[in-house]
Amino acid sequence: MENAFRRLTLLLTLLLALGSLAAAEEVPNPRQEMASAAEVEAALGFPVAAPENVEAEYVVINGTTGEATFRVDELECTLRAARTQDDISGLFMEMSDPVEEERAAGEDAVSVTYRATEENGGYDVYTWFVDDVQYCLVLHGEASAMIAGKIVDGVLAACATAQQ
């Protein structure tokens, strides 16, 4: 009986030691905070910038995706950019059929695709490509076409200016 108790004690000690080793190994946070749009561009090689005169928080995700979060009036906005063809909106819900339109991006023009959903308070999603970089701007909540257009144009101008 005493021998079985020792074995059980040894087994429990080993299990506790292994458990503390596993707990010590933390999963790295895929979101790395950046101080500015310039830091994001330096890390990724392409610009991710909020409209002029708008305070933003910048993050690099998994070393491949840049993100800027900002507010325009009461509207929360998220801009993501990455070298990918995959959907980077972060929204996994049914969207409206896409509508495309040409918009100015600095001295160039880009084809911007608009989709929307009414789920969870509504989202407007604007996607475009500059070379091999996909940009995706998500407006959280309801925005008039005029306000949404100003935000999209502001982001297009900010990113185009950063590329020059």
Short mmCIF file of C-alpha atoms in Angstrom, two decimals:
data_model
loop_
_atom_site.label_atom_id
_atom_site.label_comp_id
_atom_site.label_asym_id
_atom_site.label_seq_id
_atom_site.Cartn_x
_atom_site.Cartn_y
_atom_site.Cartn_z
CA MET A 1 0.00 0.00 0.00
CA GLU A 2 2.82 2.38 0.91
CA ASN A 3 4.53 1.56 -2.41
CA ALA A 4 1.35 2.39 -4.36
CA PHE A 5 1.02 5.67 -2.47
CA ARG A 6 4.62 6.62 -3.42
CA ARG A 7 3.96 5.79 -7.07
CA LEU A 8 0.79 7.86 -7.04
CA THR A 9 2.63 10.78 -5.43
CA LEU A 10 5.41 10.54 -8.02
CA LEU A 11 2.87 10.38 -10.85
CA LEU A 12 1.01 13.43 -9.55
CA THR A 13 4.29 15.35 -9.18
CA LEU A 14 5.24 14.54 -12.78
CA LEU A 15 1.81 15.56 -14.08
CA LEU A 16 1.97 18.87 -12.21
CA ALA A 17 5.46 19.54 -13.59
CA LEU A 18 4.33 18.80 -17.15
CA GLY A 19 1.25 20.98 -16.69
CA SER A 20 3.31 23.94 -15.55
CA LEU A 21 5.64 23.53 -18.56
CA ALA A 22 2.67 23.63 -20.95
CA ALA A 23 1.24 26.68 -19.17
CA ALA A 24 4.57 28.48 -19.49
CA GLU A 25 4.44 28.18 -23.30
CA GLU A 26 2.20 31.07 -24.30
CA VAL A 27 0.68 31.37 -27.72
CA PRO A 28 2.11 34.53 -29.28
CA ASN A 29 -0.36 37.33 -29.94
CA PRO A 30 -0.77 37.62 -33.73
CA ARG A 31 -1.61 41.34 -33.34
CA GLN A 32 1.44 43.58 -33.01
CA GLU A 33 0.64 47.20 -32.14
CA MET A 34 2.33 49.89 -34.23
CA ALA A 35 2.82 53.54 -33.35
CA SER A 36 1.91 54.92 -36.78
CA ALA A 37 0.95 54.25 -40.37
CA ALA A 38 4.63 54.69 -41.28
CA GLU A 39 5.57 51.79 -38.98
CA VAL A 40 2.96 49.56 -40.62
CA GLU A 41 4.28 50.47 -44.07
CA ALA A 42 7.87 49.79 -42.97
CA ALA A 43 6.83 46.38 -41.61
CA LEU A 44 4.73 45.29 -44.60
CA GLY A 45 5.99 47.26 -47.59
CA PHE A 46 2.64 48.86 -48.43
CA PRO A 47 0.64 51.71 -46.89
CA VAL A 48 -2.26 51.35 -44.48
CA ALA A 49 -3.47 54.83 -43.54
CA ALA A 50 -6.53 56.47 -42.03
CA PRO A 51 -7.95 59.64 -43.59
CA GLU A 52 -6.12 62.89 -42.90
CA ASN A 53 -6.81 64.50 -39.50
CA VAL A 54 -8.27 61.28 -38.05
CA GLU A 55 -6.65 59.56 -35.08
CA ALA A 56 -6.13 55.85 -35.66
CA GLU A 57 -4.72 52.80 -33.94
CA TYR A 58 -2.45 50.64 -36.09
CA VAL A 59 -1.75 46.91 -35.87
CA VAL A 60 0.09 44.31 -37.94
CA ILE A 61 -1.59 40.89 -37.85
CA ASN A 62 0.53 37.75 -38.32
CA GLY A 63 3.20 39.85 -40.03
CA THR A 64 1.10 39.96 -43.23
CA THR A 65 -1.96 42.16 -42.69
CA GLY A 66 -2.04 45.82 -41.72
CA GLU A 67 -5.00 47.25 -39.83
CA ALA A 68 -6.06 50.76 -38.92
CA THR A 69 -9.05 51.35 -36.67
CA PHE A 70 -10.53 54.81 -36.36
CA ARG A 71 -13.76 56.74 -35.85
CA VAL A 72 -15.36 59.32 -38.07
CA ASP A 73 -18.01 61.09 -36.02
CA GLU A 74 -19.71 58.15 -34.27
CA LEU A 75 -18.94 55.65 -37.03
CA GLU A 76 -16.34 52.98 -36.22
CA CYS A 77 -14.13 52.08 -39.19
CA THR A 78 -11.63 49.28 -39.82
CA LEU A 79 -9.18 49.33 -42.72
CA ARG A 80 -7.20 46.19 -43.51
CA ALA A 81 -4.66 45.56 -46.24
CA ALA A 82 -2.77 42.44 -47.28
CA ARG A 83 -1.21 40.74 -50.26
CA THR A 84 -4.02 38.22 -50.73
CA GLN A 85 -7.08 37.41 -52.81
CA ASP A 86 -8.92 36.09 -49.72
CA ASP A 87 -11.63 38.06 -47.94
CA ILE A 88 -9.93 40.13 -45.22
CA SER A 89 -13.04 41.93 -43.97
CA GLY A 90 -13.28 39.74 -40.88
CA LEU A 91 -17.03 39.44 -41.46
CA PHE A 92 -18.40 35.96 -41.89
CA MET A 93 -22.01 36.65 -42.76
CA GLU A 94 -24.18 36.88 -45.83
CA MET A 95 -23.58 40.06 -47.82
CA SER A 96 -25.44 41.89 -50.57
CA ASP A 97 -24.45 41.40 -54.19
CA PRO A 98 -21.28 43.37 -54.97
CA VAL A 99 -21.52 46.72 -56.74
CA GLU A 100 -18.44 48.18 -58.43
CA GLU A 101 -17.52 51.78 -59.13
CA GLU A 102 -14.40 53.66 -60.15
CA ARG A 103 -12.96 56.05 -57.55
CA ALA A 104 -9.96 58.36 -57.57
CA ALA A 105 -6.90 57.15 -55.67
CA GLY A 106 -4.39 59.96 -55.91
CA GLU A 107 -3.60 60.45 -59.59
CA ASP A 108 -4.93 57.00 -60.46
CA ALA A 109 -8.34 55.36 -60.27
CA VAL A 110 -9.29 52.07 -58.68
CA SER A 111 -12.31 49.83 -58.96
CA VAL A 112 -13.99 49.73 -55.54
CA THR A 113 -16.42 46.91 -54.77
CA TYR A 114 -19.19 47.64 -52.27
CA ARG A 115 -21.09 45.00 -50.27
CA ALA A 116 -23.30 45.36 -47.20
CA THR A 117 -25.14 43.43 -44.55
CA GLU A 118 -27.80 44.42 -42.04
CA GLU A 119 -26.69 41.74 -39.55
CA ASN A 120 -25.37 42.81 -36.15
CA GLY A 121 -26.20 46.48 -36.65
CA GLY A 122 -25.08 46.62 -40.26
CA TYR A 123 -21.74 46.82 -42.05
CA ASP A 124 -20.67 48.50 -45.28
CA VAL A 125 -17.64 46.84 -46.88
CA TYR A 126 -15.49 48.50 -49.56
CA THR A 127 -12.74 46.46 -51.25
CA TRP A 128 -10.16 47.45 -53.86
CA PHE A 129 -6.73 46.45 -55.12
CA VAL A 130 -3.60 48.49 -55.72
CA ASP A 131 -1.18 46.23 -57.57
CA ASP A 132 -1.13 42.98 -55.54
CA VAL A 133 -2.40 44.55 -52.30
CA GLN A 134 -6.05 44.18 -51.32
CA TYR A 135 -7.59 46.94 -49.22
CA CYS A 136 -10.80 46.40 -47.29
CA LEU A 137 -12.60 49.19 -45.44
CA VAL A 138 -15.42 48.17 -43.09
CA LEU A 139 -17.83 50.78 -41.75
CA HIS A 140 -19.55 49.46 -38.60
CA GLY A 141 -23.14 50.69 -38.49
CA GLU A 142 -25.31 52.79 -40.74
CA ALA A 143 -23.70 55.56 -42.77
CA SER A 144 -25.24 57.79 -45.40
CA ALA A 145 -23.86 57.42 -48.91
CA MET A 146 -22.31 60.89 -48.59
CA ILE A 147 -20.49 60.12 -45.30
CA ALA A 148 -19.38 56.69 -46.54
CA GLY A 149 -18.08 58.25 -49.77
CA LYS A 150 -16.07 60.83 -47.83
CA ILE A 151 -14.51 58.13 -45.65
CA VAL A 152 -13.65 55.91 -48.64
CA ASP A 153 -12.18 58.87 -50.53
CA GLY A 154 -10.20 59.89 -47.43
CA VAL A 155 -8.70 56.41 -47.08
CA LEU A 156 -7.94 56.20 -50.82
CA ALA A 157 -6.19 59.58 -50.70
CA ALA A 158 -4.23 58.72 -47.53
CA CYS A 159 -3.00 55.41 -48.92
CA ALA A 160 -2.17 56.93 -52.32
CA THR A 161 -0.21 59.75 -50.66
CA ALA A 162 1.72 57.24 -48.57
CA GLN A 163 2.66 55.26 -51.70
CA GLN A 164 4.31 58.24 -53.37
#
